[in-house]
Short mmCIF file of C-alpha atoms in Angstrom, two decimals:
data_model
loop_
_atom_site.label_atom_id
_atom_site.label_comp_id
_atom_site.label_asym_id
_atom_site.label_seq_id
_atom_site.Cartn_x
_atom_site.Cartn_y
_atom_site.Cartn_z
CA UNK A 13 0.00 0.00 0.00
CA UNK A 14 1.41 3.35 -1.01
CA UNK A 15 0.02 6.79 -0.15
CA UNK A 16 0.79 9.70 -2.43
CA UNK A 17 0.42 13.23 -1.00
CA UNK A 18 -2.91 14.94 -0.37
CA UNK A 19 -5.05 16.31 -3.21
CA UNK A 20 -4.39 19.68 -4.82
CA UNK A 21 -7.22 22.27 -4.78
CA UNK A 22 -7.72 21.63 -8.50
CA UNK A 23 -8.07 17.88 -7.93
CA UNK A 24 -10.59 18.52 -5.15
CA UNK A 25 -12.67 20.80 -7.33
CA UNK A 26 -12.58 18.36 -10.24
CA UNK A 27 -13.67 15.49 -7.98
CA UNK A 28 -16.51 17.61 -6.57
CA UNK A 29 -17.75 18.68 -9.99
CA UNK A 30 -17.84 15.07 -11.17
CA UNK A 31 -19.91 13.98 -8.18
CA UNK A 32 -22.10 17.07 -8.28
CA UNK A 33 -23.03 16.45 -11.89
CA UNK A 34 -23.94 12.85 -11.02
CA UNK A 35 -26.09 14.18 -8.14
CA UNK A 36 -27.89 16.64 -10.42
CA UNK A 37 -28.62 13.80 -12.84
CA UNK A 38 -30.02 11.42 -10.19
CA UNK A 39 -31.65 13.77 -7.67
CA UNK A 40 -32.17 16.99 -9.64
CA UNK A 41 -30.42 20.36 -9.51
CA UNK A 42 -32.23 21.53 -6.39
CA UNK A 43 -31.32 18.46 -4.32
CA UNK A 44 -27.75 18.53 -5.67
CA UNK A 45 -27.43 22.04 -4.24
CA UNK A 46 -28.76 20.83 -0.87
CA UNK A 47 -26.16 18.06 -0.89
CA UNK A 48 -23.21 20.35 -1.64
CA UNK A 49 -21.34 20.04 1.68
CA UNK A 50 -21.79 16.28 1.74
CA UNK A 51 -20.72 15.99 -1.92
CA UNK A 52 -17.57 18.01 -1.21
CA UNK A 53 -16.59 15.69 1.64
CA UNK A 54 -17.49 12.52 -0.24
CA UNK A 55 -15.72 13.57 -3.43
CA UNK A 56 -12.51 14.25 -1.51
CA UNK A 57 -12.84 10.88 0.24
CA UNK A 58 -13.33 9.07 -3.08
CA UNK A 59 -10.39 10.84 -4.72
CA UNK A 60 -8.10 10.18 -1.77
CA UNK A 61 -9.03 6.49 -1.64
CA UNK A 62 -8.50 6.23 -5.40
CA UNK A 63 -5.00 7.66 -4.99
CA UNK A 64 -3.92 4.83 -2.66
CA UNK A 65 -1.93 2.17 -4.51
CA UNK A 66 -2.97 -1.20 -3.17
CA UNK A 67 -1.16 -4.43 -3.96
CA UNK A 68 -3.26 -7.28 -5.33
CA UNK A 69 -2.99 -9.18 -2.04
CA UNK A 70 -4.57 -6.36 -0.06
CA UNK A 71 -8.13 -7.65 -0.09
CA UNK A 72 -11.24 -5.91 1.29
CA UNK A 73 -12.14 -6.30 4.98
CA UNK A 74 -15.94 -6.54 5.01
CA UNK A 75 -16.56 -8.59 8.17
CA UNK A 76 -13.04 -8.39 9.66
CA UNK A 77 -13.07 -12.00 10.80
CA UNK A 78 -9.32 -12.59 10.75
CA UNK A 79 -7.58 -13.02 14.08
CA UNK A 80 -4.81 -10.51 14.83
CA UNK A 81 -1.25 -11.36 13.71
CA UNK A 82 0.13 -14.02 16.05
CA UNK A 83 -3.37 -15.30 16.84
CA UNK A 84 -6.23 -14.03 18.96
CA UNK A 85 -5.22 -12.75 22.42
CA UNK B 6 -33.63 2.04 49.42
CA UNK B 7 -32.37 4.56 46.84
CA UNK B 8 -31.35 2.62 43.74
CA UNK B 9 -30.77 5.63 41.48
CA UNK B 10 -26.98 5.22 41.54
CA UNK B 11 -26.88 1.46 42.12
CA UNK B 12 -24.77 -0.41 39.57
CA UNK B 13 -25.85 -3.51 37.65
CA UNK B 14 -23.72 -5.63 39.95
CA UNK B 15 -25.15 -4.02 43.10
CA UNK B 16 -28.76 -4.23 41.91
CA UNK B 17 -28.34 -7.89 40.93
CA UNK B 18 -26.78 -8.65 44.30
CA UNK B 19 -29.57 -6.91 46.22
CA UNK B 20 -32.20 -8.88 44.29
CA UNK B 21 -30.28 -12.14 44.63
CA UNK B 22 -29.94 -11.62 48.39
CA UNK B 23 -33.68 -10.83 48.62
CA UNK B 24 -32.96 -7.37 50.10
CA UNK B 25 -34.88 -5.86 47.20
CA UNK B 26 -37.38 -7.66 44.99
CA UNK B 27 -37.27 -7.36 41.21
CA UNK B 28 -40.67 -5.67 41.45
CA UNK B 29 -39.25 -3.08 43.84
CA UNK B 30 -36.24 -2.50 41.57
CA UNK B 31 -38.53 -1.98 38.58
CA UNK B 32 -41.10 0.14 40.45
CA UNK B 33 -38.32 2.36 41.73
CA UNK B 34 -36.87 2.74 38.18
CA UNK B 35 -40.32 3.55 36.77
CA UNK B 36 -40.90 6.22 39.39
CA UNK B 37 -37.52 7.86 38.62
CA UNK B 38 -38.41 7.86 34.92
CA UNK B 39 -41.80 9.36 35.70
CA UNK B 40 -40.20 12.06 37.83
CA UNK B 41 -37.70 13.41 35.31
CA UNK B 42 -38.39 12.06 31.84
CA UNK B 43 -41.12 14.55 31.06
CA UNK B 44 -38.26 17.02 30.69
CA UNK B 45 -35.30 14.83 29.73
CA UNK B 46 -37.08 12.74 27.06
CA UNK B 47 -34.71 9.79 27.27
CA UNK B 48 -37.47 7.26 26.63
CA UNK B 49 -39.38 6.63 23.43
CA UNK B 50 -41.57 3.93 24.99
CA UNK B 51 -41.81 2.91 28.63
CA UNK B 52 -43.25 -0.60 28.84
CA UNK B 53 -44.62 -0.26 32.35
CA UNK B 54 -46.92 -3.27 32.25
CA UNK B 55 -44.43 -5.51 30.50
CA UNK B 56 -41.64 -4.59 32.92
CA UNK B 57 -43.82 -5.24 35.97
CA UNK B 58 -44.93 -8.56 34.47
CA UNK B 59 -41.30 -9.60 33.91
CA UNK B 60 -40.41 -8.48 37.46
CA UNK B 61 -43.27 -10.51 38.91
CA UNK B 62 -42.05 -13.57 36.99
CA UNK B 63 -38.50 -12.98 38.29
CA UNK B 64 -39.75 -12.69 41.86
CA UNK B 65 -41.74 -15.90 41.55
CA UNK B 66 -38.67 -17.65 40.22
CA UNK B 67 -36.53 -16.27 43.06
CA UNK B 68 -39.09 -17.45 45.61
CA UNK B 69 -38.56 -20.97 44.22
CA UNK B 70 -34.81 -20.46 44.63
CA UNK B 71 -34.41 -20.11 40.89
CA UNK B 72 -32.09 -17.26 39.89
CA UNK B 73 -32.54 -16.72 36.16
CA UNK B 74 -29.01 -15.43 35.53
CA UNK B 75 -26.44 -12.78 36.44
CA UNK B 76 -28.88 -9.95 35.63
CA UNK B 77 -31.82 -11.35 37.58
CA UNK B 78 -34.14 -8.43 38.36
CA UNK B 79 -31.91 -5.72 36.85
CA UNK B 80 -33.93 -3.09 34.90
CA UNK B 81 -32.39 -2.06 31.56
CA UNK B 82 -33.19 0.19 28.60
CA UNK B 83 -32.92 -0.70 24.91
CA UNK B 84 -32.13 1.75 22.10
CA UNK B 85 -35.11 2.09 19.84
CA UNK B 86 -33.44 0.61 16.76
CA UNK B 87 -33.09 -2.77 18.50
CA UNK B 88 -36.11 -5.02 18.06
CA UNK B 89 -38.20 -5.91 21.11
CA UNK B 90 -41.00 -8.46 20.76
CA UNK B 91 -44.44 -6.89 21.30
CA UNK B 92 -42.89 -3.51 22.18
CA UNK B 93 -42.95 -0.71 19.62
CA UNK B 94 -39.60 -0.17 17.87
CA UNK B 95 -39.71 3.09 15.92
CA UNK B 96 -36.07 3.65 14.79
CA UNK B 97 -36.75 7.28 15.71
CA UNK B 98 -38.67 7.61 12.45
CA UNK B 99 -42.33 8.41 11.69
CA UNK B 100 -42.17 5.66 9.06
CA UNK B 101 -41.87 3.03 11.79
CA UNK B 102 -43.98 4.75 14.44
CA UNK B 103 -46.37 1.76 14.65
CA UNK B 104 -43.81 -0.97 14.12
CA UNK B 105 -44.14 -3.75 16.70
CA UNK B 106 -41.64 -6.57 16.09
CA UNK B 107 -42.70 -10.16 16.55
CA UNK B 108 -39.29 -11.23 17.84
CA UNK B 109 -36.61 -9.90 20.11
CA UNK B 110 -33.21 -8.98 18.74
CA UNK B 111 -30.52 -11.49 19.76
CA UNK B 112 -29.13 -9.14 22.41
CA UNK B 113 -32.56 -8.56 23.95
CA UNK B 114 -33.21 -12.30 24.09
CA UNK B 115 -29.86 -12.80 25.80
CA UNK B 116 -30.58 -10.05 28.35
CA UNK B 117 -33.96 -11.59 29.15
CA UNK B 118 -32.37 -15.03 29.40
CA UNK B 119 -29.95 -13.62 31.99
CA UNK B 120 -32.87 -12.30 34.05
CA UNK B 121 -32.78 -8.62 33.03
CA UNK B 122 -36.06 -6.68 32.98
CA UNK B 123 -36.67 -4.62 29.83
CA UNK B 124 -38.05 -1.25 30.97
CA UNK B 125 -38.66 0.02 27.45
CA UNK B 126 -37.06 1.77 24.52
CA UNK B 127 -34.68 4.70 24.68
CA UNK B 128 -34.66 7.55 22.20
CA UNK B 129 -32.42 7.20 19.16
CA UNK B 130 -31.45 9.73 16.56
CA UNK B 131 -33.54 8.95 13.47
CA UNK B 132 -32.27 5.61 12.08
CA UNK B 133 -29.16 6.22 14.23
CA UNK B 134 -27.85 8.61 11.60
CA UNK B 135 -30.14 11.61 11.44
CA UNK B 136 -30.63 14.95 13.11
CA UNK B 137 -30.27 15.55 16.87
CA UNK B 138 -33.05 14.02 19.01
CA UNK B 139 -35.39 15.72 21.48
CA UNK B 140 -33.48 14.20 24.43
CA UNK B 141 -31.80 16.69 26.80
CA UNK B 142 -28.47 16.43 28.58
CA UNK B 143 -29.25 16.11 32.33
CA UNK B 144 -26.11 18.10 33.24
CA UNK B 145 -27.23 21.16 31.30
CA UNK B 146 -30.15 21.29 28.91
CA UNK B 147 -28.37 23.72 26.62
CA UNK B 148 -25.63 21.18 25.83
CA UNK B 149 -26.06 18.28 23.42
CA UNK B 150 -26.58 14.84 24.98
CA UNK B 151 -24.61 13.35 22.06
CA UNK B 152 -25.93 10.60 19.85
CA UNK B 153 -27.07 8.52 18.30
CA UNK B 154 -27.69 6.43 21.45
CA UNK B 155 -28.84 9.61 23.21
CA UNK B 156 -31.66 8.19 25.32
CA UNK B 157 -29.59 5.26 26.60
CA UNK B 158 -26.82 7.54 27.86
CA UNK B 159 -29.24 10.01 29.47
CA UNK B 160 -31.29 7.21 31.08
CA UNK B 161 -28.20 5.75 32.78
CA UNK B 162 -26.76 9.16 33.71
CA UNK B 163 -30.10 10.23 35.20
CA UNK B 164 -30.44 7.17 37.40
CA UNK B 165 -33.39 5.72 35.49
CA UNK B 166 -31.64 2.36 35.10
CA UNK B 167 -28.14 0.99 35.70
CA UNK B 168 -27.59 -0.11 32.08
CA UNK B 169 -28.89 0.53 28.58
CA UNK B 170 -28.02 -0.83 25.16
CA UNK B 171 -26.90 1.38 22.26
CA UNK B 172 -25.24 0.86 18.91
CA UNK B 173 -22.17 2.43 17.35
CA UNK B 174 -21.31 2.99 13.69
CA UNK B 175 -18.86 5.83 14.39
CA UNK B 176 -19.13 7.15 17.99
CA UNK B 177 -22.75 6.56 18.93
CA UNK B 178 -22.06 4.80 22.24
CA UNK B 179 -18.77 6.30 23.42
CA UNK B 180 -19.65 9.94 22.64
CA UNK B 181 -23.05 10.17 24.41
CA UNK B 182 -21.65 8.15 27.32
CA UNK B 183 -18.80 10.66 27.67
CA UNK B 184 -21.09 13.68 27.29
CA UNK B 185 -23.34 12.38 30.06
CA UNK B 186 -20.67 11.10 32.45
CA UNK B 187 -21.25 7.34 32.29
CA UNK B 188 -19.20 4.33 31.19
CA UNK B 189 -19.73 3.38 27.54
CA UNK B 190 -18.37 0.18 25.99
CA UNK B 191 -18.23 -0.92 22.36
CA UNK B 192 -16.92 -4.48 21.94
CA UNK B 193 -14.85 -5.84 19.07
CA UNK B 194 -16.93 -5.99 15.88
CA UNK B 195 -18.31 -9.50 15.46
CA UNK B 196 -18.39 -10.60 19.10
CA UNK B 197 -21.98 -9.50 19.78
CA UNK B 198 -24.82 -10.37 17.40
CA UNK B 199 -26.67 -7.60 15.53
CA UNK B 200 -29.60 -9.85 14.57
CA UNK B 201 -32.70 -7.70 15.00
CA UNK B 202 -30.82 -4.39 14.96
CA UNK B 203 -31.88 -1.97 12.22
CA UNK B 204 -28.73 -1.40 10.14
CA UNK B 205 -26.92 1.83 9.41
CA UNK B 206 -23.95 -0.03 7.94
CA UNK B 207 -23.64 -3.82 8.00
CA UNK B 208 -19.85 -3.79 8.09
CA UNK B 209 -19.52 -1.08 10.77
CA UNK B 210 -22.46 -1.37 13.19
CA UNK B 211 -21.71 -2.76 16.65
CA UNK B 212 -23.96 -3.15 19.68
CA UNK B 213 -22.56 -1.46 22.79
CA UNK B 214 -23.85 -0.35 26.20
CA UNK B 215 -23.82 2.28 28.88
CA UNK B 216 -23.32 1.42 32.54
CA UNK B 217 -22.01 3.09 35.68
CA UNK B 218 -18.84 1.02 36.05
CA UNK B 219 -16.35 -0.98 33.99
CA UNK B 220 -17.23 -4.10 35.98
CA UNK B 221 -20.84 -3.72 34.85
CA UNK B 222 -19.67 -3.48 31.23
CA UNK B 223 -17.81 -6.77 31.65
CA UNK B 224 -20.81 -8.45 33.31
CA UNK B 225 -23.01 -7.48 30.35
CA UNK B 226 -20.32 -8.58 27.89
CA UNK B 227 -20.45 -12.03 29.52
CA UNK B 228 -24.17 -12.13 28.78
CA UNK B 229 -24.12 -10.72 25.24
CA UNK B 230 -20.96 -12.09 23.61
CA UNK B 231 -21.39 -15.25 21.59
CA UNK B 232 -21.54 -16.69 18.10
CA UNK B 233 -24.75 -16.20 16.12
CA UNK B 234 -24.93 -17.83 12.67
CA UNK B 235 -27.71 -15.38 11.76
CA UNK B 236 -25.28 -12.44 11.86
CA UNK B 237 -22.75 -12.77 9.01
CA UNK B 238 -20.18 -10.77 10.99
CA UNK B 239 -20.40 -13.02 14.03
CA UNK B 240 -17.18 -14.85 14.88
CA UNK B 241 -16.58 -18.06 16.76
CA UNK B 242 -13.86 -17.00 19.15
CA UNK B 243 -12.42 -19.39 21.72
CA UNK B 244 -11.20 -16.58 23.97
CA UNK B 245 -14.68 -15.12 24.44
CA UNK B 246 -16.38 -15.33 27.82
CA UNK B 247 -15.48 -14.81 31.48
CA UNK B 248 -14.91 -11.10 30.93
CA UNK B 249 -15.91 -10.18 34.48
CA UNK B 250 -13.73 -12.90 35.99
CA UNK B 251 -10.77 -11.79 33.87
CA UNK B 252 -10.99 -8.26 35.32
CA UNK B 253 -9.27 -9.40 38.46
CA UNK B 254 -6.58 -11.53 36.81
CA UNK B 255 -3.15 -10.20 37.76
CA UNK B 256 -1.99 -9.37 34.25
CA UNK B 257 0.43 -6.64 35.32
CA UNK B 258 3.63 -6.89 37.35
CA UNK B 259 3.61 -6.08 41.09
CA UNK B 260 2.98 -2.36 41.58
CA UNK B 261 2.51 -1.91 37.85
CA UNK B 262 -0.40 -1.03 35.62
CA UNK B 263 -1.27 -1.61 31.98
CA UNK B 264 0.96 -0.39 29.18
CA UNK B 265 -0.90 2.42 27.49
CA UNK B 266 -0.15 4.26 24.23
CA UNK B 267 -0.96 7.96 23.88
CA UNK B 268 -2.34 9.06 20.52
CA UNK B 269 -1.16 12.43 19.29
CA UNK B 270 -1.54 14.00 15.82
CA UNK B 271 -4.95 15.22 14.67
CA UNK B 272 -6.77 13.95 17.77
CA UNK B 273 -4.47 15.94 20.05
CA UNK B 274 -4.83 19.03 17.85
CA UNK B 275 -8.63 18.78 17.96
CA UNK B 276 -8.67 18.56 21.77
CA UNK B 277 -9.61 21.66 23.77
CA UNK B 278 -7.05 23.23 26.11
CA UNK B 279 -9.14 22.28 29.12
CA UNK B 280 -9.40 18.66 27.99
CA UNK B 281 -5.66 18.53 27.30
CA UNK B 282 -4.94 19.75 30.83
CA UNK B 283 -7.38 17.17 32.22
CA UNK B 284 -5.71 14.38 30.20
CA UNK B 285 -2.33 15.49 31.52
CA UNK B 286 -3.60 15.22 35.10
CA UNK B 287 -5.09 11.77 34.44
CA UNK B 288 -1.89 10.50 32.79
CA UNK B 289 0.21 11.80 35.71
CA UNK B 290 -2.08 10.02 38.14
CA UNK B 291 -1.72 6.79 36.17
CA UNK B 292 2.06 7.14 35.97
CA UNK B 293 2.24 7.52 39.76
CA UNK B 294 0.22 4.33 40.03
CA UNK B 295 2.87 2.36 38.14
CA UNK B 296 1.39 2.77 34.70
CA UNK B 297 3.61 2.64 31.63
CA UNK B 298 2.66 5.29 29.09
CA UNK B 299 4.35 5.83 25.74
CA UNK B 300 3.61 7.71 22.55
CA UNK B 301 1.87 5.58 19.93
CA UNK B 302 2.75 6.10 16.28
CA UNK B 303 -0.39 5.80 14.19
CA UNK B 304 0.15 3.77 11.00
CA UNK B 305 0.11 5.43 7.59
CA UNK B 306 -3.21 3.72 6.80
CA UNK B 307 -4.74 6.03 9.48
CA UNK B 308 -4.38 8.91 7.01
CA UNK B 309 -7.41 7.89 4.98
CA UNK B 310 -9.40 5.77 7.43
CA UNK B 311 -12.05 8.47 7.90
CA UNK B 312 -12.42 8.61 4.11
CA UNK B 313 -12.99 4.86 4.10
CA UNK B 314 -15.58 5.17 6.86
CA UNK B 315 -17.44 7.97 5.09
CA UNK B 316 -17.74 6.01 1.87
CA UNK B 317 -18.59 2.64 3.47
CA UNK B 318 -21.24 4.10 5.77
CA UNK B 319 -22.92 6.23 3.10
CA UNK B 320 -23.04 3.42 0.51
CA UNK B 321 -24.35 0.82 2.97
CA UNK B 322 -26.91 3.22 4.49
CA UNK B 323 -28.17 4.10 1.01
CA UNK B 324 -28.58 0.42 0.22
CA UNK B 325 -30.20 -0.43 3.58
CA UNK B 326 -32.82 2.28 2.93
CA UNK B 327 -33.15 1.81 -0.84
CA UNK B 328 -36.70 0.45 -0.89
CA UNK B 329 -38.20 2.61 1.84
CA UNK B 330 -36.47 5.74 0.60
CA UNK B 331 -37.69 5.32 -2.96
CA UNK B 332 -41.28 5.33 -1.66
CA UNK B 333 -41.19 7.64 1.39
CA UNK B 334 -38.23 10.01 1.06
CA UNK B 335 -40.31 12.96 2.29
CA UNK B 336 -40.68 11.30 5.70
CA UNK B 337 -36.92 11.27 6.30
CA UNK B 338 -35.18 14.08 8.21
CA UNK B 339 -32.60 16.31 6.47
CA UNK B 340 -29.43 14.56 7.73
CA UNK B 341 -30.61 11.06 6.85
CA UNK B 342 -31.69 12.28 3.40
CA UNK B 343 -28.27 13.77 2.73
CA UNK B 344 -26.48 10.58 3.77
CA UNK B 345 -28.72 8.29 1.72
CA UNK B 346 -28.71 10.46 -1.39
CA UNK B 347 -24.93 10.88 -1.22
CA UNK B 348 -24.43 7.15 -0.73
CA UNK B 349 -26.38 6.34 -3.88
CA UNK B 350 -23.86 8.37 -5.92
CA UNK B 351 -20.63 6.78 -4.76
CA UNK B 352 -18.86 4.36 -7.11
CA UNK B 353 -18.37 0.69 -6.29
CA UNK B 354 -14.61 1.04 -6.70
CA UNK B 355 -14.52 3.65 -3.91
CA UNK B 356 -16.48 1.32 -1.64
CA UNK B 357 -14.06 -1.55 -2.29
CA UNK B 358 -11.06 0.74 -1.81
CA UNK B 359 -12.55 1.79 1.53
CA UNK B 360 -12.94 -1.84 2.58
CA UNK B 361 -9.36 -2.64 1.49
CA UNK B 362 -7.99 0.27 3.47
CA UNK B 363 -10.12 -0.69 6.46
CA UNK B 364 -8.69 -4.21 6.57
CA UNK B 365 -5.14 -2.87 6.29
CA UNK B 366 -5.76 -0.33 9.07
CA UNK B 367 -7.09 -3.06 11.36
CA UNK B 368 -4.01 -5.18 10.70
CA UNK B 369 -1.70 -2.21 11.26
CA UNK B 370 -3.45 -1.33 14.53
CA UNK B 371 -3.35 -4.89 15.86
CA UNK B 372 0.35 -5.03 15.03
CA UNK B 373 1.05 -1.62 16.60
CA UNK B 374 -0.90 -2.51 19.72
CA UNK B 375 0.83 -5.90 20.15
CA UNK B 376 3.15 -4.66 22.91
CA UNK B 377 0.51 -2.47 24.58
CA UNK B 378 -2.64 -3.16 26.59
CA UNK B 379 -4.58 -0.23 25.10
CA UNK B 380 -4.46 3.28 23.69
CA UNK B 381 -5.61 6.15 25.88
CA UNK B 382 -7.01 9.46 24.61
CA UNK B 383 -9.69 12.01 25.46
CA UNK B 384 -13.21 10.66 25.14
CA UNK B 385 -14.12 13.82 23.23
CA UNK B 386 -12.59 17.14 22.20
CA UNK B 387 -14.02 18.61 25.40
CA UNK B 388 -17.26 18.53 27.36
CA UNK B 389 -20.56 18.23 25.47
CA UNK B 390 -20.80 21.29 23.20
CA UNK B 391 -23.36 23.97 24.02
CA UNK B 392 -25.11 23.35 20.72
CA UNK B 393 -28.36 21.45 20.24
CA UNK B 394 -27.99 21.33 16.45
CA UNK B 395 -25.27 18.66 16.67
CA UNK B 396 -24.61 15.37 18.45
CA UNK B 397 -20.87 16.12 18.49
CA UNK B 398 -17.77 15.34 16.47
CA UNK B 399 -17.29 11.66 15.52
CA UNK B 400 -13.56 12.14 14.75
CA UNK B 401 -12.44 10.72 18.11
CA UNK B 402 -14.19 7.40 17.48
CA UNK B 403 -14.66 6.66 13.80
CA UNK B 404 -11.13 5.31 13.08
CA UNK B 405 -11.38 2.68 15.84
CA UNK B 406 -14.96 1.72 15.02
CA UNK B 407 -14.06 1.40 11.35
CA UNK B 408 -11.27 -0.99 12.34
CA UNK B 409 -13.71 -2.97 14.50
CA UNK B 410 -11.56 -2.41 17.60
CA UNK B 411 -13.06 -2.46 21.10
CA UNK B 412 -13.33 0.90 22.89
CA UNK B 413 -14.50 2.14 26.26
CA UNK B 414 -14.97 5.51 27.94
CA UNK B 415 -14.56 6.04 31.66
CA UNK B 416 -15.79 9.24 33.36
CA UNK B 417 -12.87 11.02 35.03
CA UNK B 418 -14.03 14.47 36.12
CA UNK B 419 -16.10 17.60 35.61
CA UNK B 420 -15.26 20.59 33.42
CA UNK B 421 -15.18 24.22 34.53
CA UNK B 422 -18.71 24.65 33.19
CA UNK B 423 -19.98 21.65 35.16
CA UNK B 424 -20.12 19.09 32.34
CA UNK B 425 -18.65 15.55 32.48
CA UNK B 426 -15.17 14.74 31.14
CA UNK B 427 -13.83 11.29 30.37
CA UNK B 428 -11.05 9.30 28.79
CA UNK B 429 -11.35 6.71 26.02
CA UNK B 430 -9.33 3.51 25.83
CA UNK B 431 -9.05 1.47 22.63
CA UNK B 432 -7.88 -2.14 22.65
CA UNK B 433 -6.64 -4.82 20.29
CA UNK B 434 -9.16 -6.69 18.19
CA UNK B 435 -10.72 -9.56 20.18
CA UNK B 436 -8.83 -8.53 23.31
CA UNK B 437 -11.90 -7.07 24.98
CA UNK B 438 -10.88 -8.74 28.24
CA UNK B 439 -7.53 -6.90 28.17
CA UNK B 440 -9.23 -3.60 27.37
CA UNK B 441 -11.79 -3.97 30.17
CA UNK B 442 -9.02 -4.90 32.62
CA UNK B 443 -7.00 -1.82 31.66
CA UNK B 444 -10.10 0.39 31.91
CA UNK B 445 -10.92 -0.94 35.35
CA UNK B 446 -7.37 -0.20 36.46
CA UNK B 447 -7.73 3.39 35.16
CA UNK B 448 -11.13 3.71 36.86
CA UNK B 449 -9.65 2.60 40.18
CA UNK B 450 -6.61 4.87 39.93
CA UNK B 451 -8.62 7.96 38.97
CA UNK B 452 -11.21 7.11 41.63
CA UNK B 453 -13.75 9.57 40.27
CA UNK B 454 -17.22 8.97 41.72
CA UNK B 455 -19.97 9.91 39.27
CA UNK B 456 -22.88 11.78 40.79
CA UNK B 457 -26.45 12.18 39.71
CA UNK B 458 -26.83 15.40 37.67
CA UNK B 459 -28.94 17.95 39.50
CA UNK B 460 -31.33 18.35 36.56
CA UNK B 461 -32.08 14.61 36.70
CA UNK B 462 -32.97 14.93 40.39
CA UNK B 463 -35.13 17.98 39.85
CA UNK B 464 -36.73 16.69 36.70
#
């Protein structure tokens, strides 16, 4: 897993605009405006997660049923 | 006998020793609720008849010498998103205002099996994710009680009952417990069944509880922990059980305490000056008691764990509400609407990336915590904010909940403006016994005695 630096303002704005346009399409322009703060936070979260470079072995967690390394305490 | 500040353990002992009957314990709880809940609004539904019927049954059993379990005769509250057979379960939503489940949630069935008396349902924030509830903080009505398990925390803090169940997806047990000056415990994800709990997020939700003491948290953990094939997150874990007995195991060297890691970084920066000074005093007290405290380096995966939580929770909440929302969106409050509508927009790849990061963060935390008993940090940025438009900041809890780690808050003092302060401890995955033991040690060293808030006494 590799973490590049944080997003630039331009990357944040681009991510927001992409999500905002999807919101306007699904919920309408009025609701998209009501969602603005949430869309800003979610778009940054999506873009940051997308910037992480995972290796193929780093699988999703879902139900977190693995014992800790070295076995359960 | 005044039972308003009696713990679970004390109440159970009094009933077991026939000094108080279950009916007296329940009648006394009902009269305290009647006295102050008109103002505090901690309860959505008080099941007076049902509770008295259960108490009568418990007393009959006791008269035959039959003690039903470790909670025999102990009155408890249940957050109103947890199903209770024949008792209305509204999820804090007008959509479910007349919903009466046919079956108890797994945790309610276990409580009843252990002899507990279900007093009724405590107020939840709408679907445990919406706008602040009508419940008031008994320490000062102008300050938020926290949420989403608002009613459970206020009921315990106000002396209505010695324990109440809540649920936590980010900080919904620990935060209201801290804001109201009671002990709040959230076990490792997967150890306690969520069958019958209305979901916010299947991969994050955990049942937790508020009590007056760490010992009480362990006693309830003994009752509620266990494998349930009906909950896909449930784990079969050999080390589960005997949590209360393990509290007194001598895990530390003579004259020594648990090894605790202090979290710095963004959590420290978000903490108020008053809370920082309080933490410093607590840490000094623990050091004098033989406690080992060292700085804990958060792993790099911590950087984006709140992003992972945001995406996972929004996507899963949107899916959990898909059918109802498509038909009755107008009946949802503003915050729930925003979360559901945002969740529907997020791409599947982001959800999977969030789940990948989450697993890595859990592994990193378990590895980092291997040589420690727990992390210690403020239970909140400061006392409950004087703001009724919020339930508080989830930043102090969401990383640990997202990783499925166990967490507990212990009340440790009172702020300058008369509101409760507390510390939070976070343990290794599946080492709930170790976390509870460390928390009990902290509780004993700090020796803070919670009092009943004056507004709960006055009503």
